[in-house]
Amino acid sequence: MAIHDLENAFQQKIDNEIKIEPKDWMPDAYRKTNTRQISQHAHSEIVGMLPEGNWITRAPSLKRKAILIAKVQDEAGHGLYLYSAAETLGSSREQMIDELHSGKAKYSSIFNYPTLTWADMGAIGWLVDGAAILNQVMLCRTSYGPYARANVRICKEESFHQRQGFESLLVLSKGTKEQKEMCQDAINRWWWPSLMMFGPKDSESTNSDQSIKWKIKRKTNDELRRQFVNMIAEQVKLLGMTLPDPDLKYNNQTGQYDFGEINWDEFWNVVKGNGPCNEQRLQARRKAHEEGAWVREAAVAYAEKKQSRQPNEKTDAA
Amino acid sequence: MNPLIQFTLFLADSNLILSQKNAEWCGHGPILEQDIAITNITLDLLGQARYFYQYAAELMNQAGHTHITEDSLAYLRTEREFKNLLLCEQPNGDWAQTVLRQFFYSVYQQSLYQQILQQSNSQLSAIAEKSLKEITYHIKWSSEWVVRLGDGTPLSHHKMLQAIKALWPYTGEFFTPTDFEKEIIPIDYEKLKMQWIDSVQNVLEEAGLPMPQNIFMHTGGKLGSHTEHLGYILAEMQYLQRTYPNAQW
């Protein structure tokens, strides 16, 4: 079959909502885009363990500690199945991790912000996981089968995290004066970075059109962002807190919330590596990997020894 | 304080402090699967600690204290009141030291909890029964790592030797009963020791590691005389509860 025919057949499958599976023919650019996106998602889960992991030893009650540990552990699990999904496209986990450590591969910029108080754990669950879920719900229907299925599992756990985050803020919002202040401060700091999670404006997003045609994405960055604002602007009322945007206002005509302009300079700065924690996050990942090298080597050496001993034992027995 | 309460707190504190130390690995493990595994153990230990604290709180409230909860016990007692084993508060060191610490503790826990299971205190034996299922996995996981590292590369073997040297002196305390232990339930400490030595010896032998002989043993954890590490562990763990007294979280 000529390339042209293969491409047509491929697009037809997508148009007919048939999932693309690992052994199916696919255009190189489709493979590349999916590999980039899935590995980026995997890296985000793994790097995302760090800002929350930062509070495990200081969680204020045993119950909160257990919830937080379980949550961070879930993220490790998500990373694991996402790396596996990406591997079906032909890159090894080792290769992807090297690209993360060298700075070639990206991860979600949100994790380059610091977690300064306990309230940040709630704000991350509510806002950051809330934003991530909108994206991941869409991705449950993405055209690449293994990635879609990974997202189905991820969404189940993420929606739980979001509820837990909100509930934890709710407790703070009903607490002492200091707790209320802590809660509002965390919302103030995480609100704009959460809006940035949806990526550049549609007019400036380079990957959007082709991704929509291939049904890698089904909604644009701006559509998802608006959906998020509409959702959070209502939920924040239940907390009795405010969002730090003087331009946020319900628009009777559109039935949606209007909101202020994102600081795109900050957005691009963090993407380029100048966020408050970019350096620390990568350093922590590299350190874990380097310090773990002797452990992984020992595990391999032991497995090899064990395997080479087995046939001998059999021979001896014979 | 009533010896049963002291004993229950000793069980709770040991689990909580080891959980707190293991938790430091979360997000920093040598490989993703093992990061998940150590975090699992962390959660199990925390869950066990919570059962014991809840039971201790119940006993204390019955004995006339007021408003004792799992959190007041974990977050509002001082260094001298904590009764955890010294082993549990030792630094993570490297992966070798962490897996060996877990192995020593889990093997001890298994023998001790098997004896608690036979006792008439139904609450303690119910917690022991539930915990033993988890402990079986902890022993499997940690003993496999001890063997893998002992019999892996020369470097990993060397690191295991260092870990044994660092941790062995804190294992004698397992078998030195305090007054509160003697007073509550009849635990056969000789049997406990023999079972522990037997299990540990088997694994160290398989790992090609020597069994230390005639090492001086430190004690005191169960009675609140700790190493300098515990103060920092508690300062970090208790900071929010201490900074904002009486707040709900």
Coordinates of C-alpha atoms in Angstrom, one line a residue:
Chain A
M1 CA 0.0 0.0 0.0
A2 CA 1.3 3.5 -0.8
I3 CA 1.8 5.9 2.1
H4 CA -1.0 8.0 0.9
D5 CA -3.4 5.0 1.2
L6 CA -2.1 4.1 4.6
E7 CA -2.7 7.6 5.8
N8 CA -6.2 7.6 4.4
A9 CA -7.0 4.4 6.1
F10 CA -5.5 5.7 9.3
Q11 CA -7.5 8.9 9.2
Q12 CA -10.7 6.9 8.4
K13 CA -10.2 4.8 11.5
I14 CA -9.9 7.9 13.6
D15 CA -12.9 9.5 12.0
N16 CA -14.9 6.3 12.8
E17 CA -13.8 6.4 16.4
I18 CA -11.7 3.2 16.1
K19 CA -8.7 3.2 18.5
I20 CA -5.2 3.1 17.1
E21 CA -3.3 0.2 18.7
P22 CA 0.4 -0.3 19.1
K23 CA 0.9 -2.6 16.1
D24 CA -1.2 -0.6 13.7
W25 CA 0.4 1.5 11.1
M26 CA 0.5 5.2 12.1
P27 CA 2.2 8.3 10.6
D28 CA 5.5 9.1 12.2
A29 CA 4.3 12.5 13.4
Y30 CA 1.4 10.8 15.2
R31 CA 3.8 8.4 16.9
K32 CA 6.1 11.3 17.8
T33 CA 3.3 13.5 19.1
N34 CA 1.9 10.8 21.3
T35 CA 5.3 9.7 22.6
R36 CA 6.0 13.3 23.5
Q37 CA 2.6 13.9 25.1
I38 CA 2.4 10.6 27.0
S39 CA 6.0 10.8 28.3
Q40 CA 5.4 14.4 29.3
H41 CA 2.3 13.3 31.2
A42 CA 4.3 10.5 32.9
H43 CA 7.1 12.9 33.9
S44 CA 4.5 15.3 35.3
E45 CA 3.2 12.5 37.6
I46 CA 6.7 11.7 38.8
V47 CA 7.9 15.2 39.3
G48 CA 4.5 16.0 40.7
M49 CA 5.3 13.7 43.6
L50 CA 7.9 16.1 44.9
P51 CA 5.9 19.2 45.9
E52 CA 3.4 17.1 47.7
G53 CA 5.9 14.7 49.1
N54 CA 7.4 17.8 50.7
W55 CA 4.6 17.8 53.3
I56 CA 4.3 14.1 54.1
T57 CA 6.5 14.2 57.2
R58 CA 4.8 17.4 58.4
A59 CA 1.1 16.4 57.8
P60 CA -0.9 17.8 60.7
S61 CA -2.8 14.6 61.6
L62 CA -2.4 10.9 61.1
K63 CA -5.4 10.7 58.9
R64 CA -4.2 13.6 56.6
K65 CA -0.8 11.9 56.5
A66 CA -2.2 8.6 55.4
I67 CA -4.3 10.4 52.7
L68 CA -1.4 12.3 51.4
I69 CA 1.0 9.3 51.3
A70 CA -1.7 7.3 49.4
K71 CA -2.2 10.2 47.0
V72 CA 1.5 10.6 46.2
Q73 CA 1.8 6.9 45.8
D74 CA -1.1 6.9 43.3
E75 CA 0.9 9.4 41.3
A76 CA 3.8 7.0 41.1
G77 CA 1.4 4.4 39.9
H78 CA 0.1 6.7 37.2
G79 CA 3.6 7.4 36.1
L80 CA 4.2 3.7 35.9
Y81 CA 1.3 3.0 33.6
L82 CA 1.9 6.1 31.5
Y83 CA 5.5 5.0 30.9
S84 CA 4.2 1.6 29.9
A85 CA 1.8 3.2 27.5
A86 CA 4.5 5.3 26.0
E87 CA 6.8 2.2 25.6
T88 CA 4.2 0.7 23.3
L89 CA 5.2 3.4 20.8
G90 CA 8.8 2.3 20.9
S91 CA 10.7 4.4 23.4
S92 CA 12.1 2.7 26.5
R93 CA 11.5 4.1 30.0
E94 CA 15.2 4.6 30.5
Q95 CA 15.3 6.7 27.3
M96 CA 12.4 8.8 28.4
I97 CA 13.8 9.3 31.9
D98 CA 17.2 10.4 30.4
E99 CA 15.4 13.0 28.4
L100 CA 13.7 14.3 31.5
H101 CA 17.0 14.5 33.3
S102 CA 18.8 16.2 30.5
G103 CA 16.0 18.8 30.3
K104 CA 15.0 17.8 26.8
A105 CA 11.6 16.5 27.8
K106 CA 9.2 18.7 29.6
Y107 CA 6.7 18.2 32.4
S108 CA 3.8 20.3 33.6
S109 CA 5.1 23.7 34.8
I110 CA 2.8 23.7 37.7
F111 CA 5.2 21.5 39.7
N112 CA 7.8 24.2 39.5
Y113 CA 6.0 26.2 42.1
P114 CA 6.8 25.7 45.8
T115 CA 4.5 24.2 48.4
L116 CA 4.9 26.7 51.2
T117 CA 2.2 25.8 53.7
W118 CA 0.0 22.9 54.5
A119 CA -3.0 24.6 52.7
D120 CA -1.1 24.1 49.5
M121 CA -1.9 20.3 49.7
G122 CA -5.6 21.2 49.6
A123 CA -5.1 23.8 46.9
I124 CA -3.2 21.4 44.7
G125 CA -5.8 18.7 45.1
W126 CA -8.6 21.0 44.3
L127 CA -7.1 23.3 41.7
V128 CA -4.2 21.4 40.1
D129 CA -5.9 18.0 40.1
G130 CA -9.1 19.7 39.1
A131 CA -7.4 21.2 36.1
A132 CA -5.7 18.0 35.3
I133 CA -8.9 16.0 35.4
L134 CA -10.6 18.1 32.8
N135 CA -7.7 17.3 30.5
Q136 CA -7.6 13.7 31.4
V137 CA -11.4 13.1 31.1
M138 CA -10.9 14.3 27.5
L139 CA -8.0 12.0 27.1
C140 CA -10.0 9.0 28.1
R141 CA -11.3 9.3 24.5
T142 CA -8.0 10.0 22.9
S143 CA -7.4 8.1 19.7
Y144 CA -4.4 6.1 20.9
G145 CA -5.8 3.0 22.7
P146 CA -3.1 2.4 25.4
Y147 CA -3.1 6.1 26.4
A148 CA -6.9 6.3 26.5
R149 CA -7.1 3.3 28.7
A150 CA -4.4 4.6 31.1
N151 CA -6.4 7.8 31.4
V152 CA -9.5 5.9 32.4
R153 CA -7.7 4.5 35.4
I154 CA -6.0 7.7 36.2
C155 CA -9.3 9.7 36.2
K156 CA -10.9 7.4 38.8
E157 CA -8.1 8.2 41.2
E158 CA -7.8 11.8 40.3
S159 CA -11.4 12.7 41.0
F160 CA -10.9 11.2 44.4
H161 CA -7.9 13.4 45.0
Q162 CA -9.8 16.5 43.9
R163 CA -12.6 15.8 46.4
Q164 CA -10.0 15.2 49.2
G165 CA -8.3 18.4 48.3
F166 CA -11.5 20.4 48.4
E167 CA -12.5 18.7 51.7
S168 CA -9.2 19.6 53.3
L169 CA -9.6 23.2 52.3
L170 CA -13.2 23.2 53.6
V171 CA -11.9 22.2 57.0
L172 CA -9.4 25.1 56.9
S173 CA -12.0 27.5 55.8
K174 CA -14.0 26.7 58.9
G175 CA -11.0 26.8 61.2
T176 CA -9.1 29.4 63.1
K177 CA -8.2 32.8 61.7
E178 CA -4.7 31.6 60.8
Q179 CA -6.1 28.6 59.0
K180 CA -8.5 30.8 57.0
E181 CA -5.6 33.0 56.0
M182 CA -3.5 30.0 55.1
C183 CA -6.4 28.7 52.9
Q184 CA -6.9 32.0 51.0
D185 CA -3.2 32.5 50.6
A186 CA -2.8 29.1 49.0
I187 CA -5.7 29.8 46.6
N188 CA -4.1 33.1 45.7
R189 CA -0.8 31.5 44.9
W190 CA -2.2 28.4 43.0
W191 CA -5.0 30.0 41.0
W192 CA -3.1 31.6 38.1
P193 CA -0.5 28.8 37.7
S194 CA -3.5 26.4 37.5
L195 CA -5.0 28.4 34.7
M196 CA -1.7 28.2 32.9
M197 CA -1.8 24.4 33.0
F198 CA -4.1 24.4 30.0
G199 CA -1.2 25.8 27.9
P200 CA -0.9 28.7 25.6
K201 CA -3.9 30.4 24.0
D202 CA -5.4 28.6 21.0
S203 CA -4.1 31.4 18.8
E204 CA -0.5 30.6 19.9
S205 CA -0.6 26.9 20.3
T206 CA 1.4 25.1 17.6
N207 CA 0.2 21.6 18.1
S208 CA -3.5 22.1 18.4
D209 CA -5.0 21.7 14.9
Q210 CA -3.3 18.5 13.9
S211 CA -3.9 17.0 17.4
I212 CA -7.6 17.7 17.1
K213 CA -7.8 16.2 13.6
W214 CA -6.1 13.1 14.9
K215 CA -8.3 13.2 18.0
I216 CA -5.3 13.1 20.3
K217 CA -7.1 16.1 21.8
R218 CA -10.8 16.8 21.5
K219 CA -11.0 20.2 23.1
T220 CA -8.8 23.2 22.7
N221 CA -6.7 24.8 25.5
D222 CA -9.1 27.7 25.7
E223 CA -12.2 25.6 25.8
L224 CA -10.8 23.5 28.7
R225 CA -9.6 26.6 30.5
R226 CA -13.0 28.2 30.3
Q227 CA -14.7 25.0 31.6
F228 CA -12.3 25.0 34.5
V229 CA -13.0 28.7 35.4
N230 CA -16.7 28.1 35.3
M231 CA -16.4 25.1 37.6
I232 CA -14.0 26.7 40.2
A233 CA -15.7 30.1 40.3
E234 CA -18.8 28.3 41.7
Q235 CA -16.9 25.9 44.0
V236 CA -14.9 28.7 45.7
K237 CA -18.2 30.1 47.0
L238 CA -18.7 27.0 49.1
L239 CA -15.3 27.7 50.7
G240 CA -16.2 31.3 51.4
M241 CA -13.0 32.3 49.8
T242 CA -12.2 34.4 46.7
L243 CA -10.2 33.9 43.5
P244 CA -7.5 36.5 43.0
D245 CA -8.9 38.0 39.8
P246 CA -10.7 41.4 39.9
D247 CA -12.0 40.8 36.3
L248 CA -13.7 37.5 37.2
K249 CA -17.4 38.0 36.7
Y250 CA -20.4 36.0 35.6
N251 CA -21.6 37.1 32.2
N252 CA -25.3 36.8 31.9
Q253 CA -25.2 36.9 28.1
T254 CA -22.8 34.0 27.6
G255 CA -23.8 32.1 30.7
Q256 CA -20.1 31.8 31.5
Y257 CA -17.5 33.5 33.7
D258 CA -15.3 36.2 32.1
F259 CA -11.8 36.3 33.6
G260 CA -8.7 38.4 33.5
E261 CA -5.6 38.0 31.4
I262 CA -3.0 35.4 32.3
N263 CA 0.5 36.7 32.9
W264 CA 2.0 35.0 29.8
D265 CA 5.5 36.3 30.6
E266 CA 5.5 34.3 33.7
F267 CA 4.1 31.3 31.8
W268 CA 6.9 31.3 29.3
N269 CA 9.5 32.0 31.9
V270 CA 8.5 28.9 33.9
V271 CA 8.4 26.8 30.7
K272 CA 11.9 28.0 29.8
G273 CA 13.2 26.9 33.2
N274 CA 13.0 30.1 35.3
G275 CA 10.2 29.0 37.7
P276 CA 10.9 29.1 41.4
C277 CA 11.7 25.4 41.6
N278 CA 12.6 24.1 38.1
E279 CA 16.2 23.6 39.1
Q280 CA 15.4 21.9 42.5
R281 CA 12.8 19.5 40.9
L282 CA 15.2 18.3 38.3
Q283 CA 18.0 18.1 40.7
A284 CA 15.9 15.9 43.1
R285 CA 15.0 13.6 40.2
R286 CA 18.6 13.3 39.0
K287 CA 19.8 12.7 42.6
A288 CA 17.3 9.9 43.2
H289 CA 18.3 8.3 39.9
E290 CA 22.1 8.7 40.4
E291 CA 22.0 7.5 44.0
G292 CA 19.9 4.6 43.0
A293 CA 22.3 3.5 40.3
W294 CA 24.2 1.0 42.5
V295 CA 20.9 -0.5 43.7
R296 CA 19.7 -1.1 40.2
E297 CA 23.1 -2.5 39.2
A298 CA 23.1 -4.9 42.2
A299 CA 19.6 -6.1 41.3
V300 CA 20.7 -6.9 37.7
A301 CA 23.9 -8.6 38.9
Y302 CA 22.0 -10.7 41.4
A303 CA 19.3 -11.7 38.8
E304 CA 22.1 -12.7 36.4
K305 CA 23.9 -14.7 39.0
K306 CA 20.7 -16.4 40.0
Q307 CA 19.9 -17.3 36.4
S308 CA 23.4 -18.7 35.7
R309 CA 23.3 -20.8 38.9
Q310 CA 20.0 -22.5 38.0
P311 CA 21.1 -24.7 35.1
N312 CA 24.2 -25.7 37.1
E313 CA 22.0 -26.8 40.0
K314 CA 20.0 -28.9 37.6
T315 CA 23.1 -30.4 36.1
D316 CA 24.4 -31.2 39.6
A317 CA 21.1 -32.8 40.5
A318 CA 21.2 -34.9 37.3
Chain B
M1 CA 0.8 4.7 83.8
N2 CA -1.0 1.4 83.4
P3 CA 1.4 -1.1 81.8
L4 CA -1.1 -2.1 79.1
I5 CA -1.3 1.5 77.9
Q6 CA 2.5 1.8 78.0
F7 CA 2.8 -1.4 75.9
T8 CA 0.2 -0.3 73.4
L9 CA 2.0 3.1 73.0
F10 CA 5.3 1.3 72.6
L11 CA 3.8 -0.7 69.7
A12 CA 2.2 2.4 68.2
D13 CA 5.3 4.6 68.5
S14 CA 7.6 2.1 66.9
N15 CA 5.3 1.8 63.9
L16 CA 4.8 5.5 63.5
I17 CA 8.4 6.5 63.8
L18 CA 9.5 3.8 61.3
S19 CA 6.7 4.9 59.0
Q20 CA 7.9 8.5 59.3
K21 CA 11.4 7.5 58.3
N22 CA 10.4 5.3 55.4
A23 CA 8.1 8.1 54.1
E24 CA 11.2 10.2 53.4
W25 CA 11.8 7.9 50.4
C26 CA 8.5 8.7 48.7
G27 CA 9.4 10.3 45.4
H28 CA 13.1 9.6 45.9
G29 CA 13.4 5.8 45.5
P30 CA 16.0 4.1 43.4
I31 CA 13.4 3.0 40.8
L32 CA 9.7 3.7 40.4
E33 CA 8.4 0.2 41.4
Q34 CA 10.5 0.3 44.6
D35 CA 9.4 3.8 45.4
I36 CA 5.8 2.4 45.3
A37 CA 6.8 -0.6 47.4
I38 CA 8.5 1.3 50.3
T39 CA 5.6 3.8 50.3
N40 CA 3.2 0.9 50.6
I41 CA 5.1 -0.3 53.7
T42 CA 5.0 3.2 55.0
L43 CA 1.3 3.3 54.8
D44 CA 0.9 -0.2 56.4
L45 CA 3.0 0.9 59.3
L46 CA 1.1 4.1 59.7
G47 CA -2.2 2.2 59.6
Q48 CA -1.0 -0.2 62.3
A49 CA 0.2 2.7 64.4
R50 CA -3.2 4.4 64.2
Y51 CA -5.0 1.2 65.4
F52 CA -2.7 1.0 68.4
Y53 CA -3.0 4.8 69.2
Q54 CA -6.8 4.6 68.9
Y55 CA -6.8 1.7 71.4
A56 CA -4.4 3.5 73.7
A57 CA -6.6 6.6 73.6
E58 CA -9.7 4.6 74.5
L59 CA -7.9 3.0 77.4
M60 CA -6.6 6.4 78.6
N61 CA -10.0 8.1 78.4
Q62 CA -11.5 5.2 80.3
A63 CA -8.8 5.6 82.9
G64 CA -9.9 9.2 83.6
H65 CA -7.9 11.2 81.1
T66 CA -9.9 13.5 78.8
H67 CA -9.8 14.2 75.1
I68 CA -7.0 11.8 74.3
T69 CA -7.0 11.0 70.6
E70 CA -4.7 9.2 68.2
D71 CA -3.5 12.7 67.2
S72 CA -2.8 14.0 70.7
L73 CA -0.8 10.9 71.3
A74 CA 1.3 11.2 68.1
Y75 CA 1.6 15.0 68.0
L76 CA 1.6 16.2 71.6
R77 CA 4.0 13.9 73.5
T78 CA 7.6 14.8 73.9
E79 CA 10.9 13.0 73.1
R80 CA 11.0 11.5 76.6
E81 CA 7.5 10.1 76.4
F82 CA 7.9 8.3 73.1
K83 CA 8.6 4.6 73.6
N84 CA 9.6 3.5 70.1
L85 CA 12.6 1.2 69.5
L86 CA 15.9 2.9 68.9
L87 CA 16.1 1.0 65.6
C88 CA 13.1 2.7 64.2
E89 CA 14.5 6.2 64.6
Q90 CA 17.9 5.5 62.9
P91 CA 18.6 7.5 59.8
N92 CA 17.6 6.1 56.4
G93 CA 21.2 6.1 55.3
D94 CA 21.3 4.5 51.9
W95 CA 18.9 1.9 50.4
A96 CA 20.9 -0.9 52.1
Q97 CA 20.4 0.6 55.5
T98 CA 16.7 1.2 54.9
V99 CA 15.9 -2.3 53.7
L100 CA 18.0 -3.9 56.5
R101 CA 16.2 -1.7 59.1
Q102 CA 12.9 -2.8 57.7
F103 CA 14.0 -6.5 57.7
F104 CA 15.2 -6.5 61.3
Y105 CA 12.1 -4.8 62.4
S106 CA 9.6 -6.8 60.4
V107 CA 11.0 -10.2 61.6
Y108 CA 10.9 -9.0 65.2
Q109 CA 7.3 -7.7 64.7
Q110 CA 6.2 -11.0 63.2
S111 CA 7.4 -13.1 66.2
L112 CA 6.1 -10.6 68.7
Y113 CA 2.7 -10.2 67.1
Q114 CA 2.3 -14.0 66.8
Q115 CA 2.7 -14.1 70.5
I116 CA 0.3 -11.2 71.1
L117 CA -2.2 -13.1 68.9
Q118 CA -2.3 -15.9 71.5
Q119 CA -3.1 -13.5 74.3
S120 CA -6.5 -12.8 75.9
N121 CA -6.6 -9.1 75.1
S122 CA -9.0 -9.2 72.1
Q123 CA -8.3 -5.7 70.9
L124 CA -4.5 -6.2 70.7
S125 CA -4.8 -9.6 69.2
A126 CA -7.2 -8.3 66.5
I127 CA -4.7 -5.6 65.5
A128 CA -1.9 -8.1 65.6
E129 CA -3.9 -10.5 63.3
K130 CA -4.5 -7.8 60.7
S131 CA -1.0 -6.5 60.9
L132 CA 0.5 -10.0 60.5
K133 CA -0.9 -10.2 56.9
E134 CA 1.0 -7.0 56.0
I135 CA 4.1 -8.0 57.9
T136 CA 4.4 -11.2 55.9
Y137 CA 4.8 -9.1 52.8
H138 CA 7.2 -6.7 54.4
I139 CA 9.5 -9.6 55.3
K140 CA 9.3 -11.0 51.9
W141 CA 10.1 -7.7 50.3
S142 CA 12.9 -6.7 52.7
S143 CA 14.6 -10.1 52.9
E144 CA 14.7 -10.3 49.1
W145 CA 16.5 -6.9 49.0
V146 CA 18.9 -8.0 51.7
V147 CA 19.8 -11.1 49.6
R148 CA 19.9 -9.1 46.4
L149 CA 22.3 -6.5 47.8
G150 CA 24.4 -8.9 49.8
D151 CA 24.9 -11.2 46.8
G152 CA 24.7 -8.4 44.1
T153 CA 27.9 -6.4 43.3
P154 CA 31.0 -5.9 45.5
L155 CA 29.7 -2.4 46.1
S156 CA 26.3 -3.5 47.2
H157 CA 27.8 -6.2 49.4
H158 CA 30.1 -3.6 51.0
K159 CA 27.1 -1.3 51.7
M160 CA 25.2 -4.2 53.3
L161 CA 28.2 -4.8 55.6
Q162 CA 28.1 -1.1 56.6
A163 CA 24.4 -1.3 57.2
I164 CA 24.7 -4.3 59.5
K165 CA 27.5 -2.5 61.4
A166 CA 25.3 0.6 61.8
L167 CA 22.1 -1.2 62.8
W168 CA 23.0 -4.4 64.7
P169 CA 23.6 -2.6 68.0
Y170 CA 20.0 -1.5 68.1
T171 CA 18.5 -5.0 67.8
G172 CA 19.3 -6.2 71.4
E173 CA 16.6 -4.0 72.7
F174 CA 14.0 -6.2 71.1
F175 CA 14.6 -8.9 73.6
T176 CA 15.2 -6.9 76.8
P177 CA 11.8 -6.6 78.4
T178 CA 10.9 -3.5 80.4
D179 CA 8.8 -3.6 83.5
F180 CA 5.7 -2.7 81.6
E181 CA 6.2 -5.6 79.2
K182 CA 6.8 -8.1 82.0
E183 CA 3.7 -6.9 83.8
I184 CA 1.1 -7.2 81.0
I185 CA 1.1 -10.3 79.0
P186 CA 3.4 -13.3 79.3
I187 CA 5.7 -12.9 76.3
D188 CA 8.4 -15.5 75.9
Y189 CA 11.4 -13.4 75.2
E190 CA 13.7 -16.3 74.8
K191 CA 11.5 -17.8 72.1
L192 CA 11.3 -14.3 70.5
K193 CA 15.0 -14.1 70.3
M194 CA 15.6 -17.5 69.0
Q195 CA 13.0 -17.1 66.2
W196 CA 14.5 -13.8 65.3
I197 CA 18.1 -15.0 65.2
D198 CA 17.1 -18.0 63.3
S199 CA 15.2 -16.1 60.5
V200 CA 17.9 -13.4 60.3
Q201 CA 20.7 -15.9 60.1
N202 CA 19.0 -17.8 57.3
V203 CA 18.6 -14.7 55.2
L204 CA 22.1 -13.3 55.9
E205 CA 23.6 -16.6 55.0
E206 CA 21.8 -16.7 51.7
A207 CA 23.0 -13.1 51.1
G208 CA 26.6 -14.2 51.9
L209 CA 26.7 -11.8 54.8
P210 CA 28.2 -12.6 58.2
M211 CA 26.2 -12.8 61.4
P212 CA 27.7 -10.3 63.9
Q213 CA 28.9 -11.8 67.2
N214 CA 29.3 -10.2 70.6
I215 CA 28.3 -6.7 69.7
F216 CA 27.4 -4.2 72.5
M217 CA 23.7 -3.4 72.4
H218 CA 22.1 -0.1 73.1
T219 CA 18.8 0.0 74.9
G220 CA 16.5 2.7 76.3
G221 CA 14.0 3.5 73.5
K222 CA 11.1 1.7 75.2
L223 CA 11.7 3.8 78.3
G224 CA 12.0 7.1 76.5
S225 CA 15.8 7.4 76.4
H226 CA 16.5 7.9 72.7
T227 CA 19.2 8.7 70.3
E228 CA 19.6 12.3 69.2
H229 CA 17.7 11.6 66.1
L230 CA 14.2 11.4 67.6
G231 CA 14.1 15.1 68.7
Y232 CA 14.4 16.2 65.0
I233 CA 11.9 13.6 63.8
L234 CA 9.3 14.9 66.3
A235 CA 10.1 18.5 65.7
E236 CA 9.3 18.0 62.0
M237 CA 6.3 15.7 62.5
Q238 CA 4.6 17.8 65.2
Y239 CA 5.3 21.3 63.9
L240 CA 1.8 22.2 62.7
Q241 CA 0.1 20.8 65.8
R242 CA 2.5 22.7 68.0
T243 CA 2.3 26.0 66.1
Y244 CA -1.5 26.1 66.0
P245 CA -2.7 24.5 69.2
N246 CA -6.2 23.2 69.2
A247 CA -6.8 23.6 65.5
Q248 CA -8.7 21.0 63.6
W249 CA -7.2 19.7 60.3

